[in-house]
Amino acid sequence: MQKLVVLSGAGMSAESGIMTFRDMGGMWEQYNIEEVASPIAWQQDPQLVLDFYNIRRKQLMEVEPNAGHFALADLEKEYDVQIITQNVDNLHERAGSTNVMHLHGELMKVRSEVDESLIHEMDHWELKLGDTAEDGHQLRPHIVWFGEAVPMIEEAIPIVQDADIFMVVGTSLQVYPAAGLLSYAGHEIPKYYIDPNAGELHISNMTCLNDKAGVGLPKLVKQLLSMT
Ligand code: APR
């Protein structure tokens, strides 16, 4: 099977009802990054940080994957699909995708604020002050905050380098190192960018589709499945 690698962002989940970050009325217009998504914020006001992620976790448990998520899961019938997502939601997995790498962490997981290896799944939405890991330390969201390292990037680069087809879906490509993955995709391979604001991307063999994920992906997937 051909290796098909997908880099997805917040736009992938927009049609499921999850807000993106930088679009009009997006999350970063409503919240101050420094106050809710940074190590300093956690030091200064952990309750505010917990509230921010608890609200998002509660919402995630109320929404469903969209047609874009299901189309990518469908691709696994004919392609060796690897999804590298910037999203912390679990909608790719809930749609049936089996190879999903989360570069920026996972909302339904928490970990010790001291020992990063002590990670736990959440089966409810609320994480409270006083909830501790087995090391006795406070649990924090298992999320990569601004200013923190992105440990998975080292694993993601060779996967992109090895791709036969590369797809980018619903990301503004403003956040690094994730956006830098584009430069590792082989010069000759076919590439697709699906985003209503895709515009033009001057990269070899890149097809830009100014479409929503839930509309553009089912169309592109149908085309790709008919090619095998
Ligand atoms: N389908 C596809 N794309 C969409 C849709 C949709 N229905 N709606 C909006 N978009 C596109 C927007 O045009 C924009 O390019 O999704 C993109 C969202 O961009 P951002 O809000 O910047 O989100 P993202 O690129 O995922 O942000 C990267 O930044 O805030 C941090 O850690 C956070 O992982 C996140 C990272």
CSV table of C-alpha atoms and ligand atoms in Angstrom, one decimal:
chain,number,residue,atom,x,y,z
A,1,MET,CA,0.0,0.0,0.0
A,2,GLN,CA,1.1,3.5,-0.7
A,3,LYS,CA,2.1,5.6,2.4
A,4,LEU,CA,-0.3,8.5,2.7
A,5,VAL,CA,0.5,11.1,5.4
A,6,VAL,CA,-1.9,13.7,6.7
A,7,LEU,CA,-1.0,16.8,8.7
A,8,SER,CA,-4.2,18.1,10.3
A,9,GLY,CA,-5.1,21.2,12.3
A,10,ALA,CA,-8.1,22.8,14.1
A,11,GLY,CA,-10.0,23.3,10.8
A,12,MET,CA,-10.4,19.6,10.6
A,13,SER,CA,-12.7,19.7,13.6
A,14,ALA,CA,-14.5,23.0,12.9
A,15,GLU,CA,-17.5,21.3,11.3
A,16,SER,CA,-17.8,19.2,14.4
A,17,GLY,CA,-18.4,22.4,16.3
A,18,ILE,CA,-14.9,22.8,17.8
A,19,MET,CA,-13.6,26.4,17.5
A,20,THR,CA,-10.4,27.0,15.7
A,21,PHE,CA,-7.7,29.2,17.2
A,22,ARG,CA,-7.0,32.1,14.8
A,23,ASP,CA,-10.1,32.4,12.7
A,24,MET,CA,-12.5,35.3,13.3
A,25,GLY,CA,-14.0,34.8,16.8
A,26,GLY,CA,-11.5,32.0,17.3
A,27,MET,CA,-10.2,30.8,20.7
A,28,TRP,CA,-7.3,33.1,20.8
A,29,GLU,CA,-9.6,36.1,20.5
A,30,GLN,CA,-11.5,34.9,23.5
A,31,TYR,CA,-8.6,33.7,25.7
A,32,ASN,CA,-5.2,35.1,26.4
A,33,ILE,CA,-2.6,32.3,25.5
A,34,GLU,CA,-0.3,33.5,28.3
A,35,GLU,CA,-3.1,33.1,30.9
A,36,VAL,CA,-4.4,29.6,29.9
A,37,ALA,CA,-1.9,27.7,27.7
A,38,SER,CA,1.7,28.3,29.1
A,39,PRO,CA,3.8,26.9,32.0
A,40,ILE,CA,3.8,30.4,33.5
A,41,ALA,CA,0.0,30.4,33.5
A,42,TRP,CA,0.0,27.0,35.3
A,43,GLN,CA,2.3,28.5,38.0
A,44,GLN,CA,0.4,31.7,38.4
A,45,ASP,CA,-3.3,30.5,38.2
A,46,PRO,CA,-3.7,26.7,37.8
A,47,GLN,CA,-7.4,26.9,38.4
A,48,LEU,CA,-7.9,29.2,35.4
A,49,VAL,CA,-5.9,26.7,33.3
A,50,LEU,CA,-7.9,23.8,34.6
A,51,ASP,CA,-11.2,25.6,33.8
A,52,PHE,CA,-10.0,26.3,30.2
A,53,TYR,CA,-9.3,22.7,29.5
A,54,ASN,CA,-12.3,21.4,31.5
A,55,ILE,CA,-14.6,23.4,29.3
A,56,ARG,CA,-12.9,22.1,26.1
A,57,ARG,CA,-13.0,18.5,27.4
A,58,LYS,CA,-16.7,18.7,28.3
A,59,GLN,CA,-17.4,20.1,24.8
A,60,LEU,CA,-15.3,17.3,23.2
A,61,MET,CA,-17.5,14.7,24.9
A,62,GLU,CA,-20.6,16.3,23.4
A,63,VAL,CA,-19.5,16.5,19.7
A,64,GLU,CA,-19.0,13.9,16.9
A,65,PRO,CA,-16.5,13.4,14.1
A,66,ASN,CA,-17.4,15.0,10.8
A,67,ALA,CA,-17.5,13.7,7.2
A,68,GLY,CA,-13.8,14.8,6.8
A,69,HIS,CA,-12.7,12.5,9.7
A,70,PHE,CA,-14.7,9.6,8.4
A,71,ALA,CA,-13.3,10.1,4.9
A,72,LEU,CA,-9.7,9.8,6.2
A,73,ALA,CA,-10.6,6.7,8.1
A,74,ASP,CA,-12.1,5.3,4.9
A,75,LEU,CA,-8.8,5.8,3.1
A,76,GLU,CA,-7.2,3.0,5.2
A,77,LYS,CA,-9.0,0.5,2.9
A,78,GLU,CA,-6.5,1.2,0.1
A,79,TYR,CA,-3.6,3.3,1.7
A,80,ASP,CA,-1.2,3.0,4.6
A,81,VAL,CA,-2.5,6.2,6.3
A,82,GLN,CA,-0.6,8.0,9.1
A,83,ILE,CA,-2.3,11.1,10.6
A,84,ILE,CA,0.0,13.6,12.3
A,85,THR,CA,-2.4,16.1,14.0
A,86,GLN,CA,-1.9,19.3,15.9
A,87,ASN,CA,-5.3,18.7,17.4
A,88,VAL,CA,-5.8,17.6,21.0
A,89,ASP,CA,-9.2,16.2,20.3
A,90,ASN,CA,-9.8,12.5,19.7
A,91,LEU,CA,-12.1,12.8,16.7
A,92,HIS,CA,-9.8,11.1,14.2
A,93,GLU,CA,-9.7,8.0,16.5
A,94,ARG,CA,-13.4,8.1,17.1
A,95,ALA,CA,-14.0,8.2,13.3
A,96,GLY,CA,-11.9,5.0,13.0
A,97,SER,CA,-8.4,6.2,12.0
A,98,THR,CA,-5.9,3.7,13.5
A,99,ASN,CA,-2.6,5.6,13.1
A,100,VAL,CA,-2.9,9.0,14.8
A,101,MET,CA,0.1,10.9,16.2
A,102,HIS,CA,-0.8,14.0,18.4
A,103,LEU,CA,2.0,16.6,18.2
A,104,HIS,CA,0.4,18.9,20.8
A,105,GLY,CA,-1.0,16.4,23.3
A,106,GLU,CA,-4.4,15.0,24.0
A,107,LEU,CA,-7.3,16.6,25.8
A,108,MET,CA,-8.6,13.3,27.2
A,109,LYS,CA,-5.3,12.6,28.9
A,110,VAL,CA,-3.6,14.1,32.0
A,111,ARG,CA,-0.2,13.6,33.6
A,112,SER,CA,1.8,14.4,36.7
A,113,GLU,CA,3.1,17.9,36.6
A,114,VAL,CA,6.5,16.5,37.7
A,115,ASP,CA,6.9,13.1,36.0
A,116,GLU,CA,5.8,13.5,32.4
A,117,SER,CA,5.7,9.7,32.0
A,118,LEU,CA,2.8,9.3,34.5
A,119,ILE,CA,0.0,9.7,32.0
A,120,HIS,CA,-3.7,8.8,32.5
A,121,GLU,CA,-6.8,8.6,30.4
A,122,MET,CA,-9.8,10.8,31.5
A,123,ASP,CA,-13.2,9.2,31.5
A,124,HIS,CA,-14.9,12.3,32.7
A,125,TRP,CA,-14.4,16.0,31.8
A,126,GLU,CA,-13.4,17.7,35.1
A,127,LEU,CA,-9.8,17.8,36.4
A,128,LYS,CA,-9.6,19.4,39.8
A,129,LEU,CA,-6.9,21.0,42.0
A,130,GLY,CA,-5.9,18.2,44.4
A,131,ASP,CA,-6.2,15.5,41.8
A,132,THR,CA,-2.8,13.8,42.0
A,133,ALA,CA,-0.8,11.2,40.1
A,134,GLU,CA,0.7,8.1,41.7
A,135,ASP,CA,3.8,10.3,42.6
A,136,GLY,CA,1.6,12.4,44.7
A,137,HIS,CA,2.0,15.5,42.4
A,138,GLN,CA,-0.9,17.5,40.9
A,139,LEU,CA,-2.2,16.2,37.6
A,140,ARG,CA,-2.1,18.7,34.7
A,141,PRO,CA,-3.5,18.5,31.2
A,142,HIS,CA,-1.4,16.3,28.8
A,143,ILE,CA,-1.0,19.2,26.4
A,144,VAL,CA,2.0,20.9,24.8
A,145,TRP,CA,1.8,24.5,26.1
A,146,PHE,CA,3.4,27.4,24.3
A,147,GLY,CA,7.1,27.5,25.1
A,148,GLU,CA,7.2,23.8,25.7
A,149,ALA,CA,9.0,21.3,23.5
A,150,VAL,CA,7.2,19.2,21.0
A,151,PRO,CA,8.7,15.7,21.6
A,152,MET,CA,6.8,13.9,18.9
A,153,ILE,CA,8.3,16.0,16.1
A,154,GLU,CA,11.4,13.8,15.9
A,155,GLU,CA,9.2,10.8,15.1
A,156,ALA,CA,7.0,12.8,12.7
A,157,ILE,CA,9.8,14.0,10.4
A,158,PRO,CA,10.9,10.5,9.0
A,159,ILE,CA,7.2,9.6,8.5
A,160,VAL,CA,6.7,12.7,6.3
A,161,GLN,CA,10.0,12.0,4.5
A,162,ASP,CA,8.8,8.5,3.7
A,163,ALA,CA,5.4,9.5,2.4
A,164,ASP,CA,4.2,8.7,-1.2
A,165,ILE,CA,1.3,11.2,-0.9
A,166,PHE,CA,1.1,14.1,1.6
A,167,MET,CA,-2.0,16.0,2.6
A,168,VAL,CA,-2.5,19.1,4.8
A,169,VAL,CA,-6.0,19.8,6.2
A,170,GLY,CA,-7.4,22.7,8.1
A,171,THR,CA,-4.3,24.4,9.5
A,172,SER,CA,-3.0,28.0,9.1
A,173,LEU,CA,0.5,26.7,9.1
A,174,GLN,CA,1.6,29.4,11.5
A,175,VAL,CA,2.8,27.3,14.4
A,176,TYR,CA,6.2,25.6,14.4
A,177,PRO,CA,7.7,23.0,14.4
A,178,ALA,CA,4.5,21.5,13.0
A,179,ALA,CA,4.2,23.8,10.0
A,180,GLY,CA,7.9,22.9,9.2
A,181,LEU,CA,6.9,19.3,8.4
A,182,LEU,CA,5.8,20.5,5.0
A,183,SER,CA,9.4,21.0,4.0
A,184,TYR,CA,10.2,17.3,4.6
A,185,ALA,CA,7.7,16.0,2.1
A,186,GLY,CA,9.4,14.6,-1.0
A,187,HIS,CA,9.8,17.1,-3.9
A,188,GLU,CA,8.2,14.7,-6.5
A,189,ILE,CA,5.3,13.4,-4.5
A,190,PRO,CA,1.7,14.6,-4.9
A,191,LYS,CA,0.6,17.0,-2.2
A,192,TYR,CA,-2.8,18.4,-1.3
A,193,TYR,CA,-3.8,21.4,1.0
A,194,ILE,CA,-7.5,21.5,2.0
A,195,ASP,CA,-8.5,24.7,3.7
A,196,PRO,CA,-11.1,27.4,2.9
A,197,ASN,CA,-8.2,29.9,3.1
A,198,ALA,CA,-5.7,27.7,1.3
A,199,GLY,CA,-5.0,30.3,-1.3
A,200,GLU,CA,-1.7,29.4,-3.1
A,201,LEU,CA,1.2,27.4,-1.6
A,202,HIS,CA,4.3,27.5,-3.7
A,203,ILE,CA,5.5,24.0,-3.1
A,204,SER,CA,6.2,21.4,-5.8
A,205,ASN,CA,3.3,19.2,-6.9
A,206,MET,CA,0.9,21.0,-4.4
A,207,THR,CA,-2.8,21.1,-5.2
A,208,CYS,CA,-4.6,23.7,-3.1
A,209,LEU,CA,-8.3,23.1,-2.5
A,210,ASN,CA,-10.1,26.1,-1.0
A,211,ASP,CA,-12.7,23.8,0.6
A,212,LYS,CA,-13.9,22.8,4.1
A,213,ALA,CA,-12.6,19.5,5.4
A,214,GLY,CA,-16.1,18.0,5.5
A,215,VAL,CA,-16.6,18.8,1.8
A,216,GLY,CA,-13.2,18.7,0.2
A,217,LEU,CA,-11.9,15.5,1.9
A,218,PRO,CA,-14.8,13.1,0.9
A,219,LYS,CA,-14.3,14.3,-2.7
A,220,LEU,CA,-10.5,13.9,-2.7
A,221,VAL,CA,-10.7,10.5,-0.9
A,222,LYS,CA,-13.2,9.3,-3.5
A,223,GLN,CA,-10.8,10.3,-6.2
A,224,LEU,CA,-7.8,8.7,-4.5
A,225,LEU,CA,-9.7,5.4,-3.8
A,226,SER,CA,-10.7,5.2,-7.5
A,227,MET,CA,-7.0,5.5,-8.4
A,228,THR,CA,-5.9,2.2,-6.8
B,1,APR,N1,-12.3,22.9,7.1
B,1,APR,C1,-11.0,23.1,6.9
B,1,APR,N2,-10.2,24.1,7.4
B,1,APR,C2,-10.9,25.1,8.0
B,1,APR,C3,-12.3,25.0,8.3
B,1,APR,C4,-13.0,23.9,7.8
B,1,APR,N3,-14.3,23.7,8.0
B,1,APR,N4,-12.6,26.1,9.1
B,1,APR,C5,-11.5,26.8,9.2
B,1,APR,N5,-10.5,26.2,8.6
B,1,APR,C6,-9.1,26.6,8.6
B,1,APR,C7,-8.7,28.1,8.6
B,1,APR,O1,-8.8,28.6,7.3
B,1,APR,C8,-7.3,28.1,9.2
B,1,APR,O2,-6.4,28.0,8.1
B,1,APR,O3,-8.4,26.0,9.7
B,1,APR,C9,-7.3,26.8,10.0
B,1,APR,C10,-7.2,27.0,11.5
B,1,APR,O4,-6.0,27.6,11.8
B,1,APR,P1,-5.6,27.8,13.4
B,1,APR,O5,-6.8,28.3,14.1
B,1,APR,O6,-4.4,28.7,13.4
B,1,APR,O7,-5.3,26.4,13.9
B,1,APR,P2,-4.0,25.5,13.7
B,1,APR,O8,-3.3,25.8,12.5
B,1,APR,O9,-4.5,24.1,14.0
B,1,APR,O10,-3.2,26.0,15.0
B,1,APR,C11,-1.9,25.3,15.3
B,1,APR,O11,-1.7,26.5,17.3
B,1,APR,O12,-3.0,27.4,18.9
B,1,APR,C12,-2.1,26.4,18.7
B,1,APR,O13,-1.6,24.3,19.7
B,1,APR,C13,-2.6,25.1,18.9
B,1,APR,O14,-2.5,23.1,17.5
B,1,APR,C14,-2.7,24.5,17.5
B,1,APR,C15,-1.7,25.2,16.8
